[in-house]
Coordinates of C-alpha atoms in Angstrom, one line a residue:
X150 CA -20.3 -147.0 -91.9
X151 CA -21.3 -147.0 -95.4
X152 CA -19.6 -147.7 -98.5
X153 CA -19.5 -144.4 -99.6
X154 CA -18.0 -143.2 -96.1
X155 CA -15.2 -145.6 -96.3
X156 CA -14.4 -144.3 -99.5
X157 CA -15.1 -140.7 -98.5
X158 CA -12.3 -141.7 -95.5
X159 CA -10.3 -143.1 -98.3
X160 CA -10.2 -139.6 -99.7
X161 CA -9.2 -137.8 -97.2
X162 CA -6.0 -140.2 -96.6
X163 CA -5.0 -139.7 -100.0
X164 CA -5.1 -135.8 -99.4
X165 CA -3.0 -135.2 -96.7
X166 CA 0.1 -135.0 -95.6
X167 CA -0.2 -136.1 -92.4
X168 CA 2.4 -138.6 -90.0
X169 CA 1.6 -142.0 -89.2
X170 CA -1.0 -142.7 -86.7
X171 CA 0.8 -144.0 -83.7
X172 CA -0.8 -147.1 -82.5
X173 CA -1.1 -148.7 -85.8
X174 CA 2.6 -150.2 -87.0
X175 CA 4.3 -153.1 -85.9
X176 CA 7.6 -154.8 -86.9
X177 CA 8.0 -155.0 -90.7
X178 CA 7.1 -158.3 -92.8
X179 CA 11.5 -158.4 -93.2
X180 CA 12.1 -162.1 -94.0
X181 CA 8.6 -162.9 -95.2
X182 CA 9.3 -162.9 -98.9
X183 CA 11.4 -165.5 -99.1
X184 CA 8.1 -167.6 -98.6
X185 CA 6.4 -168.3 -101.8
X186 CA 2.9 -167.9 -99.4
X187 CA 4.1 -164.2 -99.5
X188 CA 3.8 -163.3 -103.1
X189 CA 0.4 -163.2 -105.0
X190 CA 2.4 -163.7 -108.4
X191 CA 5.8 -164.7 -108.2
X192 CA 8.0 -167.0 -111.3
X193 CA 10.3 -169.5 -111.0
X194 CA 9.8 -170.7 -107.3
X195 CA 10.4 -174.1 -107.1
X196 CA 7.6 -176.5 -105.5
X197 CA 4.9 -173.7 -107.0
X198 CA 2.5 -174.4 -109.5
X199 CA 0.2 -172.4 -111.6
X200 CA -2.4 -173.1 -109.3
X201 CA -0.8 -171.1 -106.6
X202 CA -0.1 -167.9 -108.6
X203 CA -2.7 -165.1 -108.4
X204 CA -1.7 -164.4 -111.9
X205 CA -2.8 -167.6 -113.6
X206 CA -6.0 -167.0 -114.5
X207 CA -8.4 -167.1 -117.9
X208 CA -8.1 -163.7 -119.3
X209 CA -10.5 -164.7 -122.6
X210 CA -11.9 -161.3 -124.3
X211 CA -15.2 -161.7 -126.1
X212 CA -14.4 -158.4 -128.7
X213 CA -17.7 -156.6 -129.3
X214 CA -17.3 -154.4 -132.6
X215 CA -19.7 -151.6 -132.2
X216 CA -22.4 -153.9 -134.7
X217 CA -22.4 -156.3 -132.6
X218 CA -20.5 -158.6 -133.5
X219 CA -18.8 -161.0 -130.9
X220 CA -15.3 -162.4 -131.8
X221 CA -13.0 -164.3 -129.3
X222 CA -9.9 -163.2 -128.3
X223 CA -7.6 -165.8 -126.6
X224 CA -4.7 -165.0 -124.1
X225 CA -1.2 -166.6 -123.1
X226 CA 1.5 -165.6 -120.8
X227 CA 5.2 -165.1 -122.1
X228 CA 7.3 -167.8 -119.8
X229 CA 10.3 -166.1 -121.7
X230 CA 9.5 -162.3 -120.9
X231 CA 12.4 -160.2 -120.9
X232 CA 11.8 -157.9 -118.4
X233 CA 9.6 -158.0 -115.3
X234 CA 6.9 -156.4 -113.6
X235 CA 5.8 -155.5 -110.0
X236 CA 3.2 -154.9 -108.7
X237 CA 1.3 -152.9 -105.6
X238 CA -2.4 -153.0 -105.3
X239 CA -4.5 -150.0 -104.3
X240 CA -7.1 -150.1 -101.5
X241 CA -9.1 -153.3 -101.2
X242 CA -9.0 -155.4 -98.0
X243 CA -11.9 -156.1 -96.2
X244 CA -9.7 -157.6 -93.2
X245 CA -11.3 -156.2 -89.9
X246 CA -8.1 -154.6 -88.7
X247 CA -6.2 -151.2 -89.4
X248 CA -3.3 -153.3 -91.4
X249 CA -4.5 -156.5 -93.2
X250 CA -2.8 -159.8 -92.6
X251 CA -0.5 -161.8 -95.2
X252 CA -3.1 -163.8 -96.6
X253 CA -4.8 -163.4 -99.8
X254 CA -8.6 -163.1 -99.5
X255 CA -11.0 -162.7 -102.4
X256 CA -10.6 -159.2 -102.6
X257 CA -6.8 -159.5 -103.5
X258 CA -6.7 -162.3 -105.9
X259 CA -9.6 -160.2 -107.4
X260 CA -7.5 -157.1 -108.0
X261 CA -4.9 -159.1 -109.4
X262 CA -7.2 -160.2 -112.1
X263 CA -8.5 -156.7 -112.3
X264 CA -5.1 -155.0 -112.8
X265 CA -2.3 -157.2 -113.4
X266 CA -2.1 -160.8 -114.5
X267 CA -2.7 -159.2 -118.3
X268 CA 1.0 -157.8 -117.8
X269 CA 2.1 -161.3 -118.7
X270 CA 2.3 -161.0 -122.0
X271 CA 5.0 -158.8 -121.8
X272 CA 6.8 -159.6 -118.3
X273 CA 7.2 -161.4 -115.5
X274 CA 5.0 -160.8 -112.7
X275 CA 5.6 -160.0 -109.1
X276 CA 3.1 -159.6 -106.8
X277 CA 3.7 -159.2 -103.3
X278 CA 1.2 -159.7 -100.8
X279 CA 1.7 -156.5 -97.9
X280 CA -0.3 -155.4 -94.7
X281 CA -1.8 -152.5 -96.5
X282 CA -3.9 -150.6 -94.8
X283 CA -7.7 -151.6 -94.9
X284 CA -10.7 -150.3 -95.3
X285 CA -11.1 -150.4 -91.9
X286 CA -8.0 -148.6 -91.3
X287 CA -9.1 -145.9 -93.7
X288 CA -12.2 -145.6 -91.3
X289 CA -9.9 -145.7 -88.1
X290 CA -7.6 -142.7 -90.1
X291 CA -10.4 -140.9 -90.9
X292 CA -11.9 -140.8 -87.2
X293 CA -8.7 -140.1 -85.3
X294 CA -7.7 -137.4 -88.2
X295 CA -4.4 -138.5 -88.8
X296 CA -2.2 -141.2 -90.8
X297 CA -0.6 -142.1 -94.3
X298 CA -0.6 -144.2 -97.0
X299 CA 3.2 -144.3 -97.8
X300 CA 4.2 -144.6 -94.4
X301 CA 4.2 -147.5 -92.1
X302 CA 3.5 -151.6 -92.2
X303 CA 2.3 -151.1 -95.5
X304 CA 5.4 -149.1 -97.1
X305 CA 7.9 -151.2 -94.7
X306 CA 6.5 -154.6 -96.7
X307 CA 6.7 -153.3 -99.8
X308 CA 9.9 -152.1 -99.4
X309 CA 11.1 -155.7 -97.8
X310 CA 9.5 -157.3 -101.1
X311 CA 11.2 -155.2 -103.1
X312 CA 14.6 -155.3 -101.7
X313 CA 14.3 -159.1 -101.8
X314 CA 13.4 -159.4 -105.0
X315 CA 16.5 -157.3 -106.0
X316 CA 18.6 -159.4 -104.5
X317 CA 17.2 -162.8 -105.3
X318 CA 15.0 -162.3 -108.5
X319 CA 16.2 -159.7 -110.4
X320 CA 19.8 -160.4 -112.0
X321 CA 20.3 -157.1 -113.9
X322 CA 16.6 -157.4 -115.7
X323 CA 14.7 -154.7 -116.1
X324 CA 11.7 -153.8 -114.3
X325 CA 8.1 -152.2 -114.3
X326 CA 6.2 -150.6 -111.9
X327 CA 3.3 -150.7 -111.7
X328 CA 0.1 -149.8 -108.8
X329 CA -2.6 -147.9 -108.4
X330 CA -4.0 -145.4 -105.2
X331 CA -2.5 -146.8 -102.0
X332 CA -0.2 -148.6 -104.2
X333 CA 1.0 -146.1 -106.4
X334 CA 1.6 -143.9 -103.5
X335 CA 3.5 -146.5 -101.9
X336 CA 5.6 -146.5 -105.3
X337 CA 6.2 -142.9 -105.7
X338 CA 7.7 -142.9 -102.0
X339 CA 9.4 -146.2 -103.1
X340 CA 11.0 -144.4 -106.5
X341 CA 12.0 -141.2 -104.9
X342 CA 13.9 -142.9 -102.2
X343 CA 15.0 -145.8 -103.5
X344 CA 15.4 -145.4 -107.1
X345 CA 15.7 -141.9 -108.5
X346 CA 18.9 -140.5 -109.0
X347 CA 20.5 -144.5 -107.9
X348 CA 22.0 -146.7 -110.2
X349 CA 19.1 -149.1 -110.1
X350 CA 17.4 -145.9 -111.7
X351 CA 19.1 -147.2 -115.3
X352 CA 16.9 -150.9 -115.0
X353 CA 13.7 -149.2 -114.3
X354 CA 11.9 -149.6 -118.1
X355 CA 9.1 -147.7 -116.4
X356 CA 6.5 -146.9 -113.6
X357 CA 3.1 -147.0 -114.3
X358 CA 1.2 -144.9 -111.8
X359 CA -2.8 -144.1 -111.8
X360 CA -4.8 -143.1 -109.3
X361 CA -2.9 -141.3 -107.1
X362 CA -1.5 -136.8 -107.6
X363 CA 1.9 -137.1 -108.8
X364 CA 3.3 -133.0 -108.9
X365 CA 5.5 -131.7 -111.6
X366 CA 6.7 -128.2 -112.1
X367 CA 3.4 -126.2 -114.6
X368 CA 4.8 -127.2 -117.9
X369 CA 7.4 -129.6 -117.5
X370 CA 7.9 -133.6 -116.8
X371 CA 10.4 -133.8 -114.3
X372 CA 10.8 -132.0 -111.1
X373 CA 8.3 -132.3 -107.8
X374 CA 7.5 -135.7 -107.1
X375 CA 10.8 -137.1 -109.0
X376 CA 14.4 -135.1 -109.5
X377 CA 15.8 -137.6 -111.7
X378 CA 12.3 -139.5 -113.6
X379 CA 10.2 -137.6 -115.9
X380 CA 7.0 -138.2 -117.5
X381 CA 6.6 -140.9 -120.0
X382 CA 5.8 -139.0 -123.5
X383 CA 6.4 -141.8 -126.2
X384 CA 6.2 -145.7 -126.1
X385 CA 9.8 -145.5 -127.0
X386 CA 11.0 -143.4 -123.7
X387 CA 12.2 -145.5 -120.9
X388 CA 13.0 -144.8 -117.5
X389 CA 10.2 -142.7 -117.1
X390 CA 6.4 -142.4 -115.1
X391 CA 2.6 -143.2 -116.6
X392 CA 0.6 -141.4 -114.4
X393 CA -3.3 -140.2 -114.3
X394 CA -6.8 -140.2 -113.0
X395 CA -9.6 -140.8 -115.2
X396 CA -12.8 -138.6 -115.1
X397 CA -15.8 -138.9 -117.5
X398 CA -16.4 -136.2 -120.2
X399 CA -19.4 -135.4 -118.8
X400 CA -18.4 -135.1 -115.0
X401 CA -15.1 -133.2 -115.2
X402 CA -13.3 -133.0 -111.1
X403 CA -14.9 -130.6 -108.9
X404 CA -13.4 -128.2 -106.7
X405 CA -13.8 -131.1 -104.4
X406 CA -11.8 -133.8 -106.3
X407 CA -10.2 -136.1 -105.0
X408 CA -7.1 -136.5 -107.0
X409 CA -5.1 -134.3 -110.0
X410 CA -5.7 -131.5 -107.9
X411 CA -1.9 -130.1 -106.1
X412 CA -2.0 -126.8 -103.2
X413 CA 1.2 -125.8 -104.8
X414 CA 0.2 -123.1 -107.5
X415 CA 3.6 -124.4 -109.3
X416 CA 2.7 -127.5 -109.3
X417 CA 0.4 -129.2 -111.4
X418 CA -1.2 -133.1 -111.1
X419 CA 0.3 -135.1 -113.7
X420 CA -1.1 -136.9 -116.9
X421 CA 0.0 -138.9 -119.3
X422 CA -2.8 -140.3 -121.6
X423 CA -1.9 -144.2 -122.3
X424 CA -3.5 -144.1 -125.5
X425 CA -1.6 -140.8 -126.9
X426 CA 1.2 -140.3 -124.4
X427 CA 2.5 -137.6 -127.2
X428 CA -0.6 -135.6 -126.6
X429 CA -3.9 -135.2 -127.7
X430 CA -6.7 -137.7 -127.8
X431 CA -6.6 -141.7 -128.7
X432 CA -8.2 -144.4 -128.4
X433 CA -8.9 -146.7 -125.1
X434 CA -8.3 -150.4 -125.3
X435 CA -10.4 -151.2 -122.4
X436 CA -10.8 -154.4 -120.7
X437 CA -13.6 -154.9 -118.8
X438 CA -15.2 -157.3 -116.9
X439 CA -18.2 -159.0 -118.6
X440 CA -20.3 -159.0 -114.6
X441 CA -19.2 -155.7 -114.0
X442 CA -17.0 -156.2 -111.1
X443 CA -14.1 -153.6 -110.3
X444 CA -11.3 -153.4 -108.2
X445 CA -14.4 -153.2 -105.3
X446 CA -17.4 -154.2 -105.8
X447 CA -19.5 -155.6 -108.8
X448 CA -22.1 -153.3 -110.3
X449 CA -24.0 -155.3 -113.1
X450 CA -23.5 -153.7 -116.3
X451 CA -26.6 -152.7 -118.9
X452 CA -26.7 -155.4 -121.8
X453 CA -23.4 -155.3 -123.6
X454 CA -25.2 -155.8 -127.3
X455 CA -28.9 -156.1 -127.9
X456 CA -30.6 -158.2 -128.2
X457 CA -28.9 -159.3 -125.1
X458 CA -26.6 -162.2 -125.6
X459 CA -24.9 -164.4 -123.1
X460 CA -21.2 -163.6 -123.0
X461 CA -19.1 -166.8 -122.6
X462 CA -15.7 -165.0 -121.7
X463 CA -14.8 -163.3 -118.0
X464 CA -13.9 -160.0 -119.7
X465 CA -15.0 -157.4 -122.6
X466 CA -13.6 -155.4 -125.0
X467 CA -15.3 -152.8 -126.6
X468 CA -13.2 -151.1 -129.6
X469 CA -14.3 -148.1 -130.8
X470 CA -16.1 -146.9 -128.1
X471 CA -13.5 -144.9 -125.8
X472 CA -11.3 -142.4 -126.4
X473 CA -9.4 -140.3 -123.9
X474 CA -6.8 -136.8 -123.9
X475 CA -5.5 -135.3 -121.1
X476 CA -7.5 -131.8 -119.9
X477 CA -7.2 -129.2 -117.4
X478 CA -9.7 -126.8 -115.3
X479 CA -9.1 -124.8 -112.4
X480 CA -9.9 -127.5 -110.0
X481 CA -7.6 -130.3 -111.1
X482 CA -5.7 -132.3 -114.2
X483 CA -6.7 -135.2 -115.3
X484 CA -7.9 -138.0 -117.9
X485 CA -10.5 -137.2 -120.0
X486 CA -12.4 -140.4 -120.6
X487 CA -15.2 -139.7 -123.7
X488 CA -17.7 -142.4 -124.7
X489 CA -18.6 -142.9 -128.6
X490 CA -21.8 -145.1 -128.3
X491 CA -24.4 -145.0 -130.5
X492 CA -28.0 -144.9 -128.9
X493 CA -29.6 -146.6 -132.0
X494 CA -26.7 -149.5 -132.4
X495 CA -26.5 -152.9 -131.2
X496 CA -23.7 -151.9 -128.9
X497 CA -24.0 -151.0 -125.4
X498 CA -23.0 -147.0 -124.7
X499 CA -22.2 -147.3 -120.9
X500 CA -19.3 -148.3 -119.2
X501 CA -19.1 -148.8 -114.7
X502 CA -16.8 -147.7 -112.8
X503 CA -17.8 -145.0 -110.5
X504 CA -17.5 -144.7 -107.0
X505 CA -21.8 -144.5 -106.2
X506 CA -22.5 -146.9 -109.1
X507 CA -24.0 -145.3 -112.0
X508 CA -27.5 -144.4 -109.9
X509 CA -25.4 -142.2 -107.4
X510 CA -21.7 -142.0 -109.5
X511 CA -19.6 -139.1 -107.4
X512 CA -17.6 -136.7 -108.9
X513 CA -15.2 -135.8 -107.0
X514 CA -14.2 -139.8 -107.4
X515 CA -13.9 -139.9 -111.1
X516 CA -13.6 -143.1 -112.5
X517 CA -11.5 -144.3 -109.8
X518 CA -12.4 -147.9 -109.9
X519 CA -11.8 -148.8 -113.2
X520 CA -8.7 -146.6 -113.7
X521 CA -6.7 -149.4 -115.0
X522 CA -9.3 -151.3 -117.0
X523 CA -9.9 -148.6 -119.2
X524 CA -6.2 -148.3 -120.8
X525 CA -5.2 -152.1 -119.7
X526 CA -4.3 -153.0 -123.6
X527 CA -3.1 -149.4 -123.9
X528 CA -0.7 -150.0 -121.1
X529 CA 0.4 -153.7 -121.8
X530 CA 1.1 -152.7 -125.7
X531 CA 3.3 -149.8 -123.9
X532 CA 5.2 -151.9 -121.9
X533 CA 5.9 -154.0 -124.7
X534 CA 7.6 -151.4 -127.1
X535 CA 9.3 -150.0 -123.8
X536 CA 10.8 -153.3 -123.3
X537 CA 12.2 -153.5 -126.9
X538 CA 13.8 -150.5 -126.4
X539 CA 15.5 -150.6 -122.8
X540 CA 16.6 -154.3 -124.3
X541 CA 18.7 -152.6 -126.8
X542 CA 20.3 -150.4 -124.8
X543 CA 21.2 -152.8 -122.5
X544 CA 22.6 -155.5 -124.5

């Protein structure tokens, strides 16, 4: 099958609302987390170095100004963070079975780069590895016409690693949420059962949730999805949900798309733009990776300045040259994701990130793949002023 078929089988999990395949699920992963080998982050574990954390990784920026010019911007973790984070990755194993096992390939220690290790400048980091299901699995969904991605092995893990790290790592600290796709739809099962309306409800600093249709009532920020959690509308507002799907400008969701699009007509997909969550448009902080590799795949990137110049650092950022808002059609709601090149300037004026590459990019996809990259500093400097806050409420 190709890639766009798995993805296209992907989509069609994400839609429905269908039960668990039987066939596919197992006894859960309870126990496993005590193991350090089950974590792809994971603090203060004695006998683990950096060398074993996922999360410890170069995360240099080379900063292109939209001249031109290249400036270096270094990176360091806070060992002292305040609060902490965890994490759920979306969709990425290539393991040949419906579940994957409990050992991290390239694909997850890749995602972890992709969407999470920057986090540690403000928190720290919990990753656990879980037997998501694969891209195989998608395919095996997709053929036999049933399944979900909140409900089985996968959502059984994650809700192990969570429960452990409650009651081993968490000590009254407050926490972020944070996935994307399979993983954020693994957390909004995870929030509404375990969370809202629960005590542990008054640590949560706040879920960060992309890539995956979260409903709320038309014109409010709490109801649907959540009873008790409402929609994050100011980097000072804790206890509340970042969620969207970003589309480009010039390829708003079909009637096709794949995500901000509900079947309730009182419900609507929600958004919340990281970089303006009061409204209106702002600017990205993007970071992206200088080979153009995503949560996926790599698709090499045009030039990032011209003349070409060899960049030095893993990643990118490009300031200036994306801005987002929130927007609505009649197919869907989403994140409006505008690029500000400048065909004459040194600068490049195209970003990756589409499902199809940018030969064959599909709309009904959006800018799924890069979903986080594009507001990673927006979300990080977010997290950061949430923390300050929650931390004086809760002194």
């Amino acid at each position: 099958m190709t890639k766009l078929a798995v993805f296209a089988a992907f989509a069609a999990c994400l839609v429905s609302a269908q039960t668990t395949r039987p066939g596919l699920l197992g006894k859960s992963a309870a126990g496993a987390y005590g193991d350090i080998k089950s974590w792809l982050c994971r603090p203060g574990v004695e006998g683990s170095s950096p060398g074993n954390d996922a999360c410890d990784i170069d995360l240099t920026t080379t900063v292109i100004a939209a001249d031109g010019k290249l400036s270096r911007e270094t990176w360091t973790a806070d060992a002292n963070a305040p609060i902490d984070c965890f994490y759920v990755y979306p969709t990425v194993s290539t393991d040949p079975t419906p579940n994957s096992d409990m050992t991290a390939d390239a694909a997850e220690l890749n995602v972890i780069r992709q969407q999470f290790a920057r986090f540690g400048s403000k928190c720290r980091r919990y990753a656990p590895m879980y037997r998501q299901v694969t891209l195989a699995g998608l395919r095996l969904m997709f053929a036999g016409g049933g399944g979900s991605l909140d409900r089985g092995l996968q959502y059984d893990d994650v809700l192990d690693a969570w429960r452990y790290y409650l009651d081993h790592d968490n000590m009254g600290r407050g926490f972020v949420l944070v996935g994307h796709s399979q993983g954020s739809f693994i957390l909004t099962r995870l929030i509404r059962e375990e969370i809202d309306g629960k005590p542990v409800q008054a640590r949560m600093v706040s879920a960060i949730l992309p890539g995956a249709t979260i409903a709320v009532p038309r014109g409010k920020d709490v109801g649907g999805a959540f009873q008790h959690v409402p929609l994050c509308r100011a980097a000072s507002q804790t206890g509340c949900v970042i969620a969207y799907s970003a589309f480009r400008a010039t390829m708003p969701p079909p009637a096709n798309t794949r995500f901000g699009k509900v079947a309730d007509q009182n419900m609507a997909g929600a958004c919340t733009n990281p970089a303006a969550l009061g409204g209106g448009s702002g600017e990205l902080h993007a970071y992206l990776s200088t080979d153009g590799r995503t949560i996926t795949g790599t698709t090499p990137p045009k030039p990032w300045v011209s003349p070409e110049q060899k960049i030095e650092t893993p990643w990118v950022s490009v300031p200036g040259l994306l801005t987002a808002k929130c927007a609505t059609n009649d197919n869907a709601t989403w994140l409006e994701v505008a690029i500000h090149g400048d065909p004459a300037g040194r600068r490049t004026d195209s970003i990756i990130g589409d499902v199809g590459g940018n030969t064959n990019p599909q709309a009904d996809w959006g800018l799924h793949l890069v979903d986080v990259n594009l507001a990673m500093g927006n979300l990080v400097d977010i997290v950061g002023s949430q923390a300050k806050v929650w931390l004086g409420q809760h002194r």
